[in-house]
XYZ file of C-alpha atoms in Angstrom:
220
model
C -46.660 -151.883 5.522
C -45.051 -154.381 7.884
C -42.450 -153.068 10.303
C -38.897 -153.679 9.160
C -36.751 -156.145 11.069
C -33.618 -154.670 12.570
C -30.117 -155.453 13.733
C -27.952 -153.701 16.302
C -24.410 -152.631 15.383
C -22.111 -151.021 17.944
C -19.767 -148.235 16.831
C -16.759 -148.304 19.156
C -13.491 -146.419 19.458
C -11.690 -143.715 21.404
C -13.086 -140.244 21.927
C -12.246 -137.916 19.070
C -11.757 -140.522 16.340
C -14.880 -139.367 14.483
C -17.530 -141.960 15.386
C -20.382 -139.457 15.426
C -19.322 -137.983 12.093
C -19.111 -141.489 10.635
C -22.546 -142.525 11.901
C -24.111 -139.322 10.558
C -22.529 -139.937 7.168
C -23.679 -143.561 7.113
C -27.256 -142.804 8.164
C -27.936 -139.378 6.628
C -25.483 -139.427 3.713
C -24.414 -135.970 4.848
C -21.378 -134.460 6.542
C -21.919 -133.618 10.221
C -21.294 -129.895 10.390
C -20.643 -129.454 14.099
C -19.755 -132.755 15.817
C -19.754 -132.868 19.600
C -18.645 -135.360 22.244
C -21.015 -138.281 22.712
C -22.121 -138.761 26.314
C -23.427 -142.237 26.996
C -24.736 -143.484 23.680
C -26.403 -142.057 20.597
C -28.456 -144.194 18.204
C -29.175 -143.543 14.529
C -30.734 -145.769 11.869
C -29.657 -146.714 8.370
C -31.941 -148.488 5.903
C -30.132 -151.372 4.219
C -31.232 -153.606 1.367
C -29.978 -157.101 2.149
C -28.624 -158.891 -0.949
C -29.610 -155.936 -3.095
C -30.383 -156.818 -6.701
C -31.061 -160.506 -6.026
C -34.309 -162.469 -5.538
C -33.469 -162.619 -1.805
C -33.427 -158.813 -1.456
C -35.092 -157.567 1.720
C -34.967 -154.253 3.556
C -33.746 -154.015 7.147
C -33.090 -151.307 9.711
C -29.466 -151.082 10.841
C -29.337 -149.489 14.298
C -25.932 -147.855 14.780
C -25.123 -147.375 18.465
C -22.426 -144.725 18.854
C -20.953 -145.419 22.297
C -19.054 -142.656 24.105
C -15.355 -143.465 23.963
C -13.408 -142.909 27.171
C -10.594 -145.471 27.474
C -9.103 -146.239 30.873
C -12.211 -144.964 32.640
C -13.326 -146.075 36.053
C -14.895 -149.497 36.516
C -18.261 -147.876 37.284
C -18.217 -146.070 33.931
C -17.332 -149.297 32.131
C -20.213 -151.045 33.900
C -22.581 -148.335 32.707
C -21.232 -148.646 29.178
C -21.766 -152.415 29.296
C -25.529 -151.832 29.207
C -25.169 -150.767 25.570
C -23.438 -154.035 24.685
C -26.500 -156.198 25.264
C -27.929 -158.119 22.301
C -25.396 -156.809 19.810
C -25.262 -158.246 16.283
C -22.167 -156.537 14.851
C -19.360 -154.133 15.737
C -17.744 -151.317 13.763
C -14.340 -150.514 15.276
C -13.304 -146.931 14.504
C -9.808 -145.504 14.815
C -8.037 -142.301 13.812
C -5.403 -143.042 11.163
C -3.272 -140.183 12.520
C -3.334 -141.586 16.067
C -1.612 -144.965 16.484
C -2.827 -145.345 20.059
C -6.449 -145.199 18.927
C -5.674 -148.132 16.615
C -4.093 -150.167 19.417
C -7.042 -149.435 21.688
C -9.411 -151.240 19.305
C -8.285 -154.515 20.883
C -9.430 -153.221 24.260
C -12.744 -152.000 22.864
C -13.527 -155.267 21.126
C -12.693 -157.355 24.183
C -14.785 -155.132 26.420
C -17.822 -155.368 24.123
C -17.465 -159.110 23.652
C -17.226 -159.594 27.438
C -13.996 -161.538 27.117
C -12.039 -159.504 29.635
C -12.966 -156.129 31.098
C -9.307 -155.417 31.806
C -7.390 -157.313 29.110
C -3.650 -157.756 29.386
C -1.197 -157.881 26.525
C -3.156 -155.315 24.505
C -1.450 -151.965 24.911
C 2.153 -153.091 25.071
C 4.973 -151.235 23.378
C 5.730 -153.761 20.653
C 2.086 -154.349 19.757
C 2.016 -158.015 20.810
C -1.200 -159.523 22.121
C -2.979 -162.863 22.232
C -4.613 -163.333 18.825
C -6.471 -166.388 20.106
C -8.755 -164.027 22.020
C -10.578 -163.351 18.740
C -10.289 -166.785 17.155
C -13.795 -168.035 17.937
C -15.628 -164.713 17.774
C -18.980 -165.068 15.976
C -19.893 -161.372 15.921
C -19.100 -159.726 12.542
C -16.519 -156.931 12.804
C -15.590 -154.069 10.488
C -12.570 -151.800 10.988
C -12.880 -148.186 9.811
C -10.001 -145.710 9.806
C -10.900 -142.008 9.739
C -9.074 -138.774 8.848
C -7.390 -140.288 5.806
C -7.110 -136.780 4.354
C -4.843 -135.736 7.236
C -2.096 -138.241 6.433
C 0.687 -136.799 4.245
C 1.161 -138.658 0.973
C 4.716 -139.573 2.018
C 3.396 -141.359 5.132
C 0.207 -142.875 3.725
C 1.632 -146.192 2.541
C 3.334 -146.805 5.891
C 0.175 -146.051 7.864
C -2.157 -148.101 5.650
C 0.185 -151.078 5.750
C 0.085 -151.011 9.541
C -3.701 -150.744 9.695
C -4.121 -153.568 7.177
C -2.487 -155.883 9.722
C -4.936 -154.546 12.308
C -7.936 -155.593 10.209
C -6.330 -158.977 9.583
C -5.986 -159.524 13.327
C -9.738 -159.053 13.714
C -10.536 -161.158 10.645
C -12.410 -158.110 9.379
C -12.590 -155.997 6.257
C -11.152 -152.500 6.387
C -12.411 -149.143 5.173
C -10.326 -145.958 5.312
C -11.994 -142.629 4.657
C -12.476 -138.958 5.358
C -15.838 -138.407 7.088
C -16.053 -134.886 5.642
C -16.139 -136.241 2.077
C -19.138 -138.434 1.087
C -17.381 -139.647 -2.068
C -15.498 -142.221 0.028
C -18.809 -144.086 0.425
C -20.235 -143.323 -3.010
C -22.525 -145.986 -4.472
C -20.537 -148.606 -6.347
C -17.219 -147.716 -4.704
C -15.121 -150.434 -3.080
C -15.860 -148.950 0.335
C -19.617 -149.035 -0.301
C -19.353 -152.663 -1.400
C -17.412 -153.587 1.757
C -19.955 -151.786 3.935
C -22.886 -153.532 2.246
C -21.160 -156.890 2.576
C -20.606 -156.284 6.289
C -24.257 -155.398 6.907
C -25.361 -158.460 4.922
C -23.153 -160.616 7.135
C -24.597 -159.059 10.306
C -28.133 -159.771 9.076
C -27.274 -163.354 8.129
C -25.776 -164.010 11.566
C -28.844 -162.518 13.218
C -31.634 -164.041 11.159
C -30.471 -166.935 9.020
C -28.786 -170.293 9.247
C -26.637 -171.577 6.386
C -29.538 -173.543 4.941
C -31.607 -170.364 4.741
C -33.967 -171.141 7.600
C -34.833 -168.059 9.590
C -33.782 -168.061 13.219
C -33.397 -165.580 16.047
C -29.862 -165.991 17.287
C -29.732 -163.137 19.790
C -33.320 -162.727 20.939
């Protein structure tokens, strides 16, 4: 059996937002019983069927790189973290729905990974303004995932989800909100599962295919 081709997807966000729990759920289809802080980077693999159910269906490895999430760390730490950003094909931006600051910090994480500006300005300001043009020509597929949905009171849920919907729009990305301790949020056939599959398909297309279907290696 030929080795499967693979793509590299970074999983970025602040410490404590649930990146490790999310990656475990995505790759093992199981709840992570005892999550711990990620030091450096942890890598897990998900098998994905590209264009499942069509004549073009093909199986790929999705490498999910869970990068330790200290924001505002020293320049030396950021430089070390930058090693993990090499040859990336997609980014999953993870934030805690109960922590507004973790949502705002996604702008910083995305800019750091895309090497636009290691110390961006206009990102963490009080009124939420920033330069949207920073993401206008980005060619790396992005997906925004909000965690801890179960911890938001019903009376606050609409307010929070409205705010995060604008966040996904800013990144020109689809949005998934879930509880990493409940696999049903990613159940086969659910809207979240469809969004996830569509994102991985897009990452693979950007990595391996041109619009006319000719195979290429964009980030070799």
